[in-house]
Amino acid sequence: MTKRIGNKDIAQHRGKEEKQRVRASNIAMEAEKKAIAAAKYRNQVKGRPAPAAQA
């Protein structure tokens, strides 16, 4: 649930630039997560279990 100010959600009080900044940061975070996941499984053979984690 989003916080409320009176009858409106906080998101409704955000300016255009702030919304764009939040959206850009969310997209960047998702891209980073995706890159980490892709790197983790990059050279694995499909259908085989992952090798033990190397320290």
mmCIF file with all atom_site columns, C-alpha atoms in Angstrom:
data_model
loop_
_atom_site.group_PDB
_atom_site.id
_atom_site.type_symbol
_atom_site.label_atom_id
_atom_site.label_alt_id
_atom_site.label_comp_id
_atom_site.label_asym_id
_atom_site.label_entity_id
_atom_site.label_seq_id
_atom_site.pdbx_PDB_ins_code
_atom_site.Cartn_x
_atom_site.Cartn_y
_atom_site.Cartn_z
_atom_site.occupancy
_atom_site.B_iso_or_equiv
_atom_site.pdbx_formal_charge
_atom_site.auth_seq_id
_atom_site.auth_comp_id
_atom_site.auth_asym_id
_atom_site.auth_atom_id
_atom_site.pdbx_PDB_model_num
ATOM 1  C CA . MET A 1 1  ? 0.000  0.000   0.000   1.00 0.00 ? 1  MET A CA 1
ATOM 2  C CA . THR A 1 2  ? 1.283  3.472   -0.763  1.00 0.00 ? 2  THR A CA 1
ATOM 3  C CA . LYS A 1 3  ? 1.309  6.127   1.925   1.00 0.00 ? 3  LYS A CA 1
ATOM 4  C CA . ARG A 1 4  ? -1.464 8.664   1.779   1.00 0.00 ? 4  ARG A CA 1
ATOM 5  C CA . ILE A 1 5  ? -1.581 12.432  2.259   1.00 0.00 ? 5  ILE A CA 1
ATOM 6  C CA . GLY A 1 6  ? -5.171 13.301  3.054   1.00 0.00 ? 6  GLY A CA 1
ATOM 7  C CA . ASN A 1 7  ? -7.193 11.668  0.273   1.00 0.00 ? 7  ASN A CA 1
ATOM 8  C CA . LYS A 1 8  ? -4.326 11.303  -2.204  1.00 0.00 ? 8  LYS A CA 1
ATOM 9  C CA . ASP A 1 9  ? -1.478 8.818   -2.575  1.00 0.00 ? 9  ASP A CA 1
ATOM 10 C CA . ILE A 1 10 ? 2.064  10.184  -2.357  1.00 0.00 ? 10 ILE A CA 1
ATOM 11 C CA . ALA A 1 11 ? 2.644  9.131   -5.983  1.00 0.00 ? 11 ALA A CA 1
ATOM 12 C CA . GLN A 1 12 ? 0.014  11.638  -7.080  1.00 0.00 ? 12 GLN A CA 1
ATOM 13 C CA . HIS A 1 13 ? 2.091  14.437  -5.554  1.00 0.00 ? 13 HIS A CA 1
ATOM 14 C CA . ARG A 1 14 ? 5.249  13.575  -7.473  1.00 0.00 ? 14 ARG A CA 1
ATOM 15 C CA . GLY A 1 15 ? 6.448  15.890  -10.208 1.00 0.00 ? 15 GLY A CA 1
ATOM 16 C CA . LYS A 1 16 ? 7.074  14.814  -13.793 1.00 0.00 ? 16 LYS A CA 1
ATOM 17 C CA . GLU A 1 17 ? 10.869 14.885  -13.431 1.00 0.00 ? 17 GLU A CA 1
ATOM 18 C CA . GLU A 1 18 ? 10.761 12.817  -10.236 1.00 0.00 ? 18 GLU A CA 1
ATOM 19 C CA . LYS A 1 19 ? 8.528  10.195  -11.884 1.00 0.00 ? 19 LYS A CA 1
ATOM 20 C CA . GLN A 1 20 ? 10.950 9.954   -14.818 1.00 0.00 ? 20 GLN A CA 1
ATOM 21 C CA . ARG A 1 21 ? 13.906 9.650   -12.434 1.00 0.00 ? 21 ARG A CA 1
ATOM 22 C CA . VAL A 1 22 ? 12.199 6.867   -10.436 1.00 0.00 ? 22 VAL A CA 1
ATOM 23 C CA . ARG A 1 23 ? 11.273 5.018   -13.643 1.00 0.00 ? 23 ARG A CA 1
ATOM 24 C CA . ALA A 1 24 ? 14.829 5.292   -14.998 1.00 0.00 ? 24 ALA A CA 1
ATOM 25 C CA . SER A 1 25 ? 16.303 3.996   -11.745 1.00 0.00 ? 25 SER A CA 1
ATOM 26 C CA . ASN A 1 26 ? 13.843 1.070   -11.703 1.00 0.00 ? 26 ASN A CA 1
ATOM 27 C CA . ILE A 1 27 ? 14.765 0.159   -15.283 1.00 0.00 ? 27 ILE A CA 1
ATOM 28 C CA . ALA A 1 28 ? 18.478 0.379   -14.417 1.00 0.00 ? 28 ALA A CA 1
ATOM 29 C CA . MET A 1 29 ? 18.034 -1.874  -11.355 1.00 0.00 ? 29 MET A CA 1
ATOM 30 C CA . GLU A 1 30 ? 16.134 -4.459  -13.424 1.00 0.00 ? 30 GLU A CA 1
ATOM 31 C CA . ALA A 1 31 ? 18.820 -4.401  -16.135 1.00 0.00 ? 31 ALA A CA 1
ATOM 32 C CA . GLU A 1 32 ? 21.491 -4.984  -13.484 1.00 0.00 ? 32 GLU A CA 1
ATOM 33 C CA . LYS A 1 33 ? 19.556 -7.920  -11.968 1.00 0.00 ? 33 LYS A CA 1
ATOM 34 C CA . LYS A 1 34 ? 19.081 -9.406  -15.445 1.00 0.00 ? 34 LYS A CA 1
ATOM 35 C CA . ALA A 1 35 ? 22.790 -9.077  -16.273 1.00 0.00 ? 35 ALA A CA 1
ATOM 36 C CA . ILE A 1 36 ? 23.789 -10.790 -13.005 1.00 0.00 ? 36 ILE A CA 1
ATOM 37 C CA . ALA A 1 37 ? 21.361 -13.655 -13.654 1.00 0.00 ? 37 ALA A CA 1
ATOM 38 C CA . ALA A 1 38 ? 22.540 -14.039 -17.259 1.00 0.00 ? 38 ALA A CA 1
ATOM 39 C CA . ALA A 1 39 ? 26.197 -14.105 -16.175 1.00 0.00 ? 39 ALA A CA 1
ATOM 40 C CA . LYS A 1 40 ? 25.400 -16.703 -13.526 1.00 0.00 ? 40 LYS A CA 1
ATOM 41 C CA . TYR A 1 41 ? 24.015 -19.180 -16.069 1.00 0.00 ? 41 TYR A CA 1
ATOM 42 C CA . ARG A 1 42 ? 26.010 -18.140 -19.132 1.00 0.00 ? 42 ARG A CA 1
ATOM 43 C CA . ASN A 1 43 ? 28.077 -21.286 -19.830 1.00 0.00 ? 43 ASN A CA 1
ATOM 44 C CA . GLN A 1 44 ? 25.779 -23.951 -18.442 1.00 0.00 ? 44 GLN A CA 1
ATOM 45 C CA . VAL A 1 45 ? 24.505 -26.881 -20.478 1.00 0.00 ? 45 VAL A CA 1
ATOM 46 C CA . LYS A 1 46 ? 20.721 -26.818 -20.705 1.00 0.00 ? 46 LYS A CA 1
ATOM 47 C CA . GLY A 1 47 ? 19.009 -29.426 -18.529 1.00 0.00 ? 47 GLY A CA 1
ATOM 48 C CA . ARG A 1 48 ? 22.060 -30.180 -16.369 1.00 0.00 ? 48 ARG A CA 1
ATOM 49 C CA . PRO A 1 49 ? 22.255 -29.224 -12.696 1.00 0.00 ? 49 PRO A CA 1
ATOM 50 C CA . ALA A 1 50 ? 24.455 -26.263 -11.822 1.00 0.00 ? 50 ALA A CA 1
ATOM 51 C CA . PRO A 1 51 ? 27.980 -27.127 -10.639 1.00 0.00 ? 51 PRO A CA 1
ATOM 52 C CA . ALA A 1 52 ? 28.783 -26.509 -6.972  1.00 0.00 ? 52 ALA A CA 1
ATOM 53 C CA . ALA A 1 53 ? 29.449 -22.870 -6.097  1.00 0.00 ? 53 ALA A CA 1
ATOM 54 C CA . GLN A 1 54 ? 33.123 -22.010 -6.365  1.00 0.00 ? 54 GLN A CA 1
ATOM 55 C CA . ALA A 1 55 ? 34.491 -19.867 -3.563  1.00 0.00 ? 55 ALA A CA 1
#
